[in-house]
Amino acid sequence: MTTDNKSLRPSATFSQHVLDEIHRAADEGIYEIRGFGAKRPLPNFDDLVFLGASMSRYPLEGYREKCATDVVLGTRYAKKPIELKIPITIAGMSFGALGANAKESLGRAATAMGTSTTTGDGGMTEEERQASKTLIYQVLPSRYGLNPDDVRRADALEVVVGQGAKPGGGGMLLGHKITARVAEMRDLPEDIDQRSACRHPDWTGPDDLKIKIQELREITDWQIPIFIKVGATRVSYDVALAVKAGADVIVVDGMQGGTAATQDVFIEHVGIPTLPAVRMAVDALQELGMHRKVQLIISGGIRSGADAAKALALGADAVSIGSAAMVALGCNRAVFIEDYAALGTAPGYCHHCHTGRCPVGITTQDPQLEARLQPEQGARWVRNYLSTMVLEIQTLARACGKSHVLNLEPEDLVALTVEAAAMAKVPLAGTDWIPGSNE
Amino acid sequence: MGTRTCHRVYLGSLMTTFDLNTDSVRALNQSLHDASSGHTSVTKPGGQHCIACGIDAALEVSIDGHVGYYCAGMNQEAHITITGNAGPGVAENIMSGTVRVKGNASQYAGASGHGGTLIIEGDASSRCGISMKGVDIVVAGSVGHMSAFMAQKGRLVICGDAGDFLGDSIYEACIYVRGAVGELGADCIEKEMTDQHVQDLTQLLAATGIDAAADEFRRYGSARKLYHFDIDHANDY
Ligand code: SF4
């Protein structure tokens, strides 16, 4: 009997991907652990467009009239706030998840561009401290490698409450990535699966956190800014509580944010997208009269100058990139195809950071694979990418008549979908309708 | 700066006194961070937080009274004595030196400590030694539940009793208990107390001035069953 094409109707509920996943679960008896961020479609910054200047507003001349990009972070309490030349920072990624060459590349690029980079779970490496003029040191629940010498030589501290890929979850580093150096930095045996804690060991709520931050300020003699990073969930409350706890800077990481290894169910089903998170965070700061006094950094799926400009227009002071910086370093680039194939994937589809066999040498501790990413080349790529993003932000800001990128405002934006209009609280294009606001 | 006074004691070494009823914790900590040696006496701490945290020198600090959160946090090299009770997170992330609490300690004492020694002459509350990474903690009294949770390295010595879920998800840290132990945490088991362990513990007790016979203790550590995720162990988590 031949197949009747009319009977080959796929199920929308049980799509091929769903069927494959059930088969995989039946075979393996464990959830899928993977890297990268959410893969499903989500409302995002593509659903917003800028209203360029016209009769009522003057544009600025590209290449001639100045459009400044500098930003100062940590003006609330710190004696030495961070001065950045561009409003794009490099997000926290751990040594362990990333190899030393990747960390060094990011540090060199950030330094050349006048911006900051961030440590991750696993502590600060000498390479990244040397490579990064401005280095943010994360204080994470695991406290791996946390020590006061590094606290004192950091340019800011970031207390990580959560991250967008897995708000409410801890880190995971599978045994095959735990080399002797990684194990030593974390005070753990080699080769074991490391489950980093999801809660801090010495504080539980915002009242405790306030005292924890006081301690960090005392240890650093009130010199450097203290950031609080949250995964985007109950953003309004979290931002208000972070302000109350004494943050200089709040980092809100939307659900498109990446990770080196977490359960797929976490990545795809926990947290809210970056787009509504920005607006909720800005509204919370404005309600407290703290907008621009406590700076807001937005991250989670920022890919381009357009994404960054839209986040700034909605009220962020800066954006932070993680996955996009890795893509600039060569993640998912169509080279070493046979090594992608060995992982059962292909360029464009790879999310195999958790395996430690990164074909392009970024998320690996294997010396041969790591050698594929030379810090000089990596730094060049990230620098080029950051420069492009900055030019894009300036292009959009000048088109809206702004001489500083932080002068972009919500009034410069309209939404292309009803969902985006409701989430960003800007009108649906062609209407004055902001769903939920002025009906 | 209030009534801070300096006066000389034996052989010319400088004794600095801070009365925290009038002097600020900020002024005290700045002075401790600026010093490279000497003895500082702190009076009337009044349960204030973050006293004597972030010291990075072999100073002597004696605190006469009760302290709040994170006293002696991230200590390096200093020898700090608290003649009173300590609030949550005393000596959190300690790297080296000694912190001695002559009274009781609240939650998370010695949390994530990397080195040095924490001695609690009274009892410690829950989560004592949580996430510890090399510190030695000696408690003359008892400890609360979830002590040594996710403990990675170092020794937790409990001369009294231990609450439930002791050593839950423990890695390579070593726990000694003299009294009763509640329910053990996931992957924590009793292990053989060898002559070597008795000898090590005898030395540690002697060094910390805690009067107890090492051969009366039992030893607990990791069964190492959760080191690699195995679906057949999922119910153990
Ligand atoms: S190419 Fe490397 S960094 Fe990119 S997803 Fe694959 S393993 Fe991760």
Short mmCIF file of N, CA and C in Angstrom, two decimals, chain B residues 83-224:
data_model
loop_
_atom_site.label_atom_id
_atom_site.label_comp_id
_atom_site.label_asym_id
_atom_site.label_seq_id
_atom_site.Cartn_x
_atom_site.Cartn_y
_atom_site.Cartn_z
N THR B 83 32.58 38.45 73.10
CA THR B 83 32.13 38.02 74.42
C THR B 83 30.65 38.35 74.51
N GLY B 84 29.85 37.50 73.90
CA GLY B 84 28.42 37.72 73.81
C GLY B 84 27.86 36.79 72.76
N ASN B 85 26.62 37.03 72.34
CA ASN B 85 26.01 36.22 71.29
C ASN B 85 26.21 36.88 69.93
N ALA B 86 26.17 36.05 68.88
CA ALA B 86 26.37 36.58 67.53
C ALA B 86 25.12 36.33 66.70
N GLY B 87 24.74 37.33 65.90
CA GLY B 87 23.58 37.20 65.00
C GLY B 87 23.91 36.35 63.79
N PRO B 88 22.99 36.32 62.82
CA PRO B 88 23.17 35.45 61.65
C PRO B 88 24.46 35.74 60.88
N GLY B 89 25.05 34.67 60.34
CA GLY B 89 26.17 34.81 59.42
C GLY B 89 27.46 35.26 60.06
N VAL B 90 27.67 34.91 61.35
CA VAL B 90 28.96 35.29 61.95
C VAL B 90 30.08 34.59 61.18
N ALA B 91 31.14 35.33 60.90
CA ALA B 91 32.32 34.80 60.19
C ALA B 91 31.95 34.17 58.85
N GLU B 92 30.93 34.73 58.18
CA GLU B 92 30.59 34.16 56.86
C GLU B 92 31.78 34.33 55.92
N ASN B 93 32.00 33.33 55.11
CA ASN B 93 33.09 33.36 54.11
C ASN B 93 34.47 33.66 54.72
N ILE B 94 34.67 33.25 55.96
CA ILE B 94 35.98 33.44 56.60
C ILE B 94 37.06 32.74 55.77
N MET B 95 38.22 33.41 55.64
CA MET B 95 39.31 32.87 54.83
C MET B 95 40.44 32.32 55.70
N SER B 96 40.71 33.02 56.80
CA SER B 96 41.80 32.63 57.69
C SER B 96 41.61 33.36 59.01
N GLY B 97 42.52 33.11 59.96
CA GLY B 97 42.39 33.74 61.28
C GLY B 97 41.42 32.94 62.15
N THR B 98 41.02 33.56 63.26
CA THR B 98 40.16 32.88 64.22
C THR B 98 39.03 33.80 64.64
N VAL B 99 37.85 33.25 64.72
CA VAL B 99 36.72 33.99 65.29
C VAL B 99 36.16 33.13 66.41
N ARG B 100 36.09 33.69 67.60
CA ARG B 100 35.58 32.95 68.76
C ARG B 100 34.35 33.67 69.31
N VAL B 101 33.24 32.91 69.39
CA VAL B 101 32.00 33.46 69.96
C VAL B 101 31.85 32.83 71.33
N LYS B 102 31.86 33.64 72.36
CA LYS B 102 31.80 33.06 73.71
C LYS B 102 30.36 32.72 74.11
N GLY B 103 29.40 33.26 73.38
CA GLY B 103 28.00 32.91 73.64
C GLY B 103 27.46 31.98 72.57
N ASN B 104 26.20 32.21 72.18
CA ASN B 104 25.56 31.40 71.14
C ASN B 104 25.64 32.13 69.80
N ALA B 105 25.45 31.36 68.71
CA ALA B 105 25.45 31.97 67.38
C ALA B 105 24.14 31.65 66.69
N SER B 106 23.67 32.61 65.90
CA SER B 106 22.41 32.44 65.16
C SER B 106 22.67 31.64 63.87
N GLN B 107 21.72 31.73 62.94
CA GLN B 107 21.78 30.94 61.70
C GLN B 107 23.05 31.20 60.89
N TYR B 108 23.33 30.27 60.02
CA TYR B 108 24.40 30.33 59.01
C TYR B 108 25.78 30.72 59.56
N ALA B 109 26.10 30.31 60.76
CA ALA B 109 27.44 30.62 61.28
C ALA B 109 28.48 29.98 60.37
N GLY B 110 29.48 30.76 60.00
CA GLY B 110 30.58 30.23 59.17
C GLY B 110 30.18 29.87 57.76
N ALA B 111 29.04 30.40 57.27
CA ALA B 111 28.56 30.04 55.92
C ALA B 111 29.64 30.26 54.87
N SER B 112 29.82 29.28 54.03
CA SER B 112 30.77 29.30 52.90
C SER B 112 32.21 29.67 53.30
N GLY B 113 32.55 29.44 54.56
CA GLY B 113 33.92 29.75 55.01
C GLY B 113 34.96 28.93 54.25
N HIS B 114 36.02 29.61 53.81
CA HIS B 114 37.06 28.95 53.01
C HIS B 114 38.23 28.46 53.84
N GLY B 115 38.44 29.04 55.01
CA GLY B 115 39.60 28.66 55.81
C GLY B 115 39.48 29.28 57.18
N GLY B 116 40.55 29.16 57.98
CA GLY B 116 40.52 29.72 59.33
C GLY B 116 39.68 28.86 60.25
N THR B 117 39.41 29.41 61.45
CA THR B 117 38.70 28.63 62.47
C THR B 117 37.61 29.48 63.10
N LEU B 118 36.45 28.89 63.26
CA LEU B 118 35.35 29.53 63.97
C LEU B 118 35.02 28.66 65.17
N ILE B 119 35.06 29.27 66.35
CA ILE B 119 34.76 28.52 67.58
C ILE B 119 33.52 29.15 68.21
N ILE B 120 32.54 28.32 68.49
CA ILE B 120 31.33 28.81 69.15
C ILE B 120 31.23 28.07 70.48
N GLU B 121 31.36 28.81 71.56
CA GLU B 121 31.41 28.16 72.87
C GLU B 121 30.02 27.77 73.37
N GLY B 122 28.98 28.40 72.83
CA GLY B 122 27.61 28.02 73.18
C GLY B 122 27.03 27.13 72.10
N ASP B 123 25.75 27.36 71.77
CA ASP B 123 25.08 26.61 70.71
C ASP B 123 25.09 27.42 69.42
N ALA B 124 24.89 26.72 68.30
CA ALA B 124 24.71 27.40 67.01
C ALA B 124 23.34 27.01 66.48
N SER B 125 22.71 27.93 65.79
CA SER B 125 21.36 27.68 65.27
C SER B 125 21.43 26.88 63.96
N SER B 126 20.38 26.95 63.18
CA SER B 126 20.30 26.15 61.95
C SER B 126 21.34 26.58 60.93
N ARG B 127 21.61 25.68 60.00
CA ARG B 127 22.49 25.94 58.85
C ARG B 127 23.91 26.36 59.25
N CYS B 128 24.36 25.89 60.39
CA CYS B 128 25.75 26.18 60.76
C CYS B 128 26.65 25.50 59.73
N GLY B 129 27.62 26.23 59.21
CA GLY B 129 28.55 25.63 58.24
C GLY B 129 27.95 25.35 56.89
N ILE B 130 26.83 26.01 56.56
CA ILE B 130 26.23 25.80 55.24
C ILE B 130 27.24 26.18 54.16
N SER B 131 27.37 25.32 53.16
CA SER B 131 28.19 25.62 51.99
C SER B 131 29.67 25.84 52.34
N MET B 132 30.12 25.31 53.49
CA MET B 132 31.50 25.57 53.94
C MET B 132 32.51 24.97 52.95
N LYS B 133 33.64 25.68 52.79
CA LYS B 133 34.60 25.34 51.74
C LYS B 133 36.01 25.21 52.27
N GLY B 134 36.17 24.80 53.52
CA GLY B 134 37.52 24.62 54.04
C GLY B 134 37.72 25.11 55.45
N VAL B 135 36.76 25.84 55.98
CA VAL B 135 36.87 26.36 57.35
C VAL B 135 36.76 25.20 58.35
N ASP B 136 37.35 25.36 59.54
CA ASP B 136 37.10 24.47 60.67
C ASP B 136 36.15 25.19 61.61
N ILE B 137 35.03 24.52 61.92
CA ILE B 137 34.07 25.11 62.86
C ILE B 137 33.94 24.16 64.04
N VAL B 138 34.16 24.68 65.24
CA VAL B 138 34.02 23.86 66.44
C VAL B 138 32.92 24.48 67.31
N VAL B 139 31.89 23.71 67.59
CA VAL B 139 30.76 24.19 68.39
C VAL B 139 30.76 23.39 69.70
N ALA B 140 30.92 24.10 70.81
CA ALA B 140 30.96 23.39 72.10
C ALA B 140 29.58 22.87 72.49
N GLY B 141 28.54 23.55 72.02
CA GLY B 141 27.18 23.12 72.31
C GLY B 141 26.59 22.34 71.15
N SER B 142 25.30 22.60 70.87
CA SER B 142 24.59 21.86 69.82
C SER B 142 24.35 22.75 68.60
N VAL B 143 23.98 22.13 67.48
CA VAL B 143 23.65 22.90 66.27
C VAL B 143 22.24 22.56 65.81
N GLY B 144 21.61 23.51 65.10
CA GLY B 144 20.24 23.33 64.61
C GLY B 144 20.19 22.53 63.32
N HIS B 145 19.01 22.51 62.72
CA HIS B 145 18.79 21.69 61.53
C HIS B 145 19.56 22.20 60.31
N MET B 146 19.72 21.33 59.35
CA MET B 146 20.38 21.64 58.07
C MET B 146 21.81 22.16 58.23
N SER B 147 22.47 21.77 59.29
CA SER B 147 23.85 22.21 59.42
C SER B 147 24.72 21.45 58.41
N ALA B 148 25.78 22.12 57.94
CA ALA B 148 26.68 21.57 56.92
C ALA B 148 25.93 21.21 55.64
N PHE B 149 24.87 21.96 55.32
CA PHE B 149 24.15 21.76 54.05
C PHE B 149 25.09 22.09 52.89
N MET B 150 25.21 21.19 51.94
CA MET B 150 26.07 21.36 50.78
C MET B 150 27.52 21.71 51.17
N ALA B 151 27.95 21.18 52.31
CA ALA B 151 29.31 21.49 52.79
C ALA B 151 30.35 20.83 51.87
N GLN B 152 31.30 21.61 51.41
CA GLN B 152 32.24 21.13 50.40
C GLN B 152 33.55 20.62 50.98
N LYS B 153 34.10 21.37 51.94
CA LYS B 153 35.41 21.06 52.50
C LYS B 153 35.46 21.57 53.92
N GLY B 154 36.45 21.10 54.69
CA GLY B 154 36.62 21.59 56.05
C GLY B 154 35.97 20.65 57.05
N ARG B 155 36.00 21.06 58.34
CA ARG B 155 35.50 20.20 59.41
C ARG B 155 34.49 20.95 60.27
N LEU B 156 33.37 20.30 60.55
CA LEU B 156 32.39 20.84 61.49
C LEU B 156 32.36 19.90 62.69
N VAL B 157 32.74 20.43 63.86
CA VAL B 157 32.80 19.62 65.07
C VAL B 157 31.67 20.06 66.00
N ILE B 158 30.82 19.12 66.39
CA ILE B 158 29.66 19.44 67.23
C ILE B 158 29.79 18.64 68.52
N CYS B 159 30.05 19.35 69.62
CA CYS B 159 30.26 18.62 70.88
C CYS B 159 28.93 18.20 71.51
N GLY B 160 27.86 18.90 71.18
CA GLY B 160 26.53 18.52 71.67
C GLY B 160 25.79 17.72 70.62
N ASP B 161 24.51 18.07 70.42
CA ASP B 161 23.66 17.33 69.48
C ASP B 161 23.54 18.08 68.15
N ALA B 162 23.14 17.33 67.12
CA ALA B 162 22.91 17.94 65.81
C ALA B 162 21.45 17.79 65.44
N GLY B 163 20.84 18.88 64.91
CA GLY B 163 19.44 18.84 64.48
C GLY B 163 19.27 17.99 63.23
N ASP B 164 18.02 17.94 62.75
CA ASP B 164 17.71 17.10 61.58
C ASP B 164 18.42 17.58 60.31
N PHE B 165 18.52 16.65 59.40
CA PHE B 165 19.06 16.89 58.04
C PHE B 165 20.51 17.36 58.07
N LEU B 166 21.24 16.82 59.01
CA LEU B 166 22.67 17.15 59.10
C LEU B 166 23.36 16.71 57.80
N GLY B 167 24.20 17.60 57.28
CA GLY B 167 25.03 17.25 56.12
C GLY B 167 24.26 16.96 54.85
N ASP B 168 23.11 17.59 54.69
CA ASP B 168 22.33 17.32 53.47
C ASP B 168 23.14 17.72 52.23
N SER B 169 23.19 16.83 51.25
CA SER B 169 23.90 17.08 49.98
C SER B 169 25.37 17.45 50.21
N ILE B 170 25.95 16.83 51.20
CA ILE B 170 27.34 17.15 51.56
C ILE B 170 28.31 16.66 50.47
N TYR B 171 29.39 17.39 50.29
CA TYR B 171 30.46 16.96 49.39
C TYR B 171 31.59 16.36 50.25
N GLU B 172 32.75 16.98 50.29
CA GLU B 172 33.90 16.35 50.94
C GLU B 172 34.20 16.90 52.33
N ALA B 173 33.29 17.66 52.91
CA ALA B 173 33.51 18.14 54.28
C ALA B 173 33.36 16.96 55.25
N CYS B 174 33.89 17.16 56.46
CA CYS B 174 33.90 16.09 57.46
C CYS B 174 33.17 16.61 58.71
N ILE B 175 32.22 15.84 59.19
CA ILE B 175 31.45 16.28 60.37
C ILE B 175 31.74 15.32 61.52
N TYR B 176 32.02 15.88 62.72
CA TYR B 176 32.17 15.07 63.92
C TYR B 176 31.08 15.47 64.91
N VAL B 177 30.38 14.50 65.47
CA VAL B 177 29.32 14.80 66.45
C VAL B 177 29.53 13.92 67.68
N ARG B 178 29.44 14.56 68.86
CA ARG B 178 29.58 13.78 70.09
C ARG B 178 28.22 13.33 70.64
N GLY B 179 27.20 14.19 70.48
CA GLY B 179 25.88 13.87 71.05
C GLY B 179 24.98 13.15 70.07
N ALA B 180 23.68 13.40 70.25
CA ALA B 180 22.68 12.73 69.39
C ALA B 180 22.59 13.43 68.04
N VAL B 181 22.26 12.65 67.03
CA VAL B 181 22.08 13.22 65.70
C VAL B 181 20.65 12.94 65.27
N GLY B 182 19.95 13.97 64.80
CA GLY B 182 18.60 13.78 64.26
C GLY B 182 18.68 13.02 62.96
N GLU B 183 17.67 13.21 62.11
CA GLU B 183 17.67 12.53 60.82
C GLU B 183 18.81 13.08 59.96
N LEU B 184 19.54 12.20 59.30
CA LEU B 184 20.63 12.67 58.44
C LEU B 184 20.07 13.20 57.13
N GLY B 185 20.76 14.20 56.54
CA GLY B 185 20.33 14.75 55.25
C GLY B 185 20.68 13.80 54.11
N ALA B 186 20.20 14.16 52.91
CA ALA B 186 20.42 13.34 51.72
C ALA B 186 21.92 13.12 51.49
N ASP B 187 22.30 11.89 51.28
CA ASP B 187 23.66 11.50 50.92
C ASP B 187 24.66 11.63 52.07
N CYS B 188 24.19 11.90 53.29
CA CYS B 188 25.11 11.98 54.42
C CYS B 188 25.03 10.66 55.21
N ILE B 189 26.18 10.07 55.47
CA ILE B 189 26.20 8.79 56.19
C ILE B 189 27.25 8.83 57.31
N GLU B 190 27.08 7.93 58.26
CA GLU B 190 28.11 7.79 59.29
C GLU B 190 29.29 7.04 58.68
N LYS B 191 30.49 7.46 59.02
CA LYS B 191 31.68 6.82 58.47
C LYS B 191 32.59 6.37 59.62
N GLU B 192 33.53 5.52 59.28
CA GLU B 192 34.41 4.97 60.31
C GLU B 192 35.28 6.07 60.94
N MET B 193 35.42 6.02 62.24
CA MET B 193 36.29 6.97 62.96
C MET B 193 37.64 6.26 63.14
N THR B 194 38.56 6.53 62.28
CA THR B 194 39.85 5.83 62.36
C THR B 194 40.76 6.50 63.39
N ASP B 195 41.88 5.88 63.68
CA ASP B 195 42.85 6.47 64.60
C ASP B 195 43.31 7.84 64.10
N GLN B 196 43.47 7.90 62.78
CA GLN B 196 43.90 9.17 62.18
C GLN B 196 42.88 10.28 62.46
N HIS B 197 41.60 9.93 62.33
CA HIS B 197 40.55 10.93 62.61
C HIS B 197 40.57 11.35 64.07
N VAL B 198 40.75 10.39 64.97
CA VAL B 198 40.81 10.71 66.41
C VAL B 198 41.98 11.66 66.67
N GLN B 199 43.09 11.36 66.03
CA GLN B 199 44.29 12.20 66.21
C GLN B 199 44.05 13.62 65.68
N ASP B 200 43.50 13.71 64.46
CA ASP B 200 43.22 15.03 63.87
C ASP B 200 42.27 15.83 64.75
N LEU B 201 41.24 15.16 65.21
CA LEU B 201 40.23 15.84 66.01
C LEU B 201 40.81 16.28 67.36
N THR B 202 41.65 15.43 67.94
CA THR B 202 42.30 15.78 69.21
C THR B 202 43.09 17.08 69.04
N GLN B 203 43.82 17.15 67.94
CA GLN B 203 44.62 18.37 67.68
C GLN B 203 43.73 19.59 67.52
N LEU B 204 42.64 19.42 66.76
CA LEU B 204 41.75 20.56 66.51
C LEU B 204 41.10 21.04 67.81
N LEU B 205 40.65 20.09 68.62
CA LEU B 205 40.02 20.46 69.90
C LEU B 205 41.02 21.17 70.80
N ALA B 206 42.24 20.65 70.83
CA ALA B 206 43.26 21.28 71.67
C ALA B 206 43.57 22.68 71.17
N ALA B 207 43.68 22.82 69.86
CA ALA B 207 44.02 24.13 69.30
C ALA B 207 42.93 25.16 69.56
N THR B 208 41.70 24.71 69.65
CA THR B 208 40.60 25.66 69.84
C THR B 208 40.23 25.80 71.32
N GLY B 209 40.89 25.02 72.17
CA GLY B 209 40.65 25.15 73.61
C GLY B 209 39.31 24.59 74.04
N ILE B 210 38.77 23.66 73.28
CA ILE B 210 37.48 23.06 73.66
C ILE B 210 37.77 21.71 74.31
N ASP B 211 37.23 21.56 75.53
CA ASP B 211 37.55 20.39 76.34
C ASP B 211 36.59 19.23 76.02
N ALA B 212 37.03 18.33 75.18
CA ALA B 212 36.21 17.16 74.84
C ALA B 212 37.14 16.06 74.36
N ALA B 213 36.76 14.82 74.60
CA ALA B 213 37.61 13.69 74.21
C ALA B 213 37.26 13.25 72.80
N ALA B 214 38.25 13.27 71.91
CA ALA B 214 38.00 13.01 70.49
C ALA B 214 37.40 11.62 70.26
N ASP B 215 37.75 10.65 71.11
CA ASP B 215 37.25 9.29 70.84
C ASP B 215 35.77 9.11 71.20
N GLU B 216 35.16 10.18 71.71
CA GLU B 216 33.71 10.09 71.99
C GLU B 216 32.87 10.55 70.80
N PHE B 217 33.53 10.98 69.74
CA PHE B 217 32.80 11.53 68.58
C PHE B 217 32.56 10.47 67.51
N ARG B 218 31.49 10.66 66.75
CA ARG B 218 31.28 9.86 65.54
C ARG B 218 31.51 10.76 64.32
N ARG B 219 31.83 10.13 63.22
CA ARG B 219 32.18 10.91 62.02
C ARG B 219 31.12 10.70 60.95
N TYR B 220 30.80 11.80 60.23
CA TYR B 220 29.81 11.74 59.14
C TYR B 220 30.40 12.39 57.89
N GLY B 221 29.98 11.90 56.76
CA GLY B 221 30.47 12.47 55.49
C GLY B 221 29.58 12.03 54.35
N SER B 222 30.08 12.22 53.15
CA SER B 222 29.25 11.98 51.96
C SER B 222 29.29 10.52 51.52
N ALA B 223 28.12 9.98 51.17
CA ALA B 223 28.05 8.66 50.55
C ALA B 223 28.45 8.74 49.08
N ARG B 224 28.56 9.95 48.56
CA ARG B 224 28.97 10.23 47.18
C ARG B 224 28.05 9.57 46.16
#
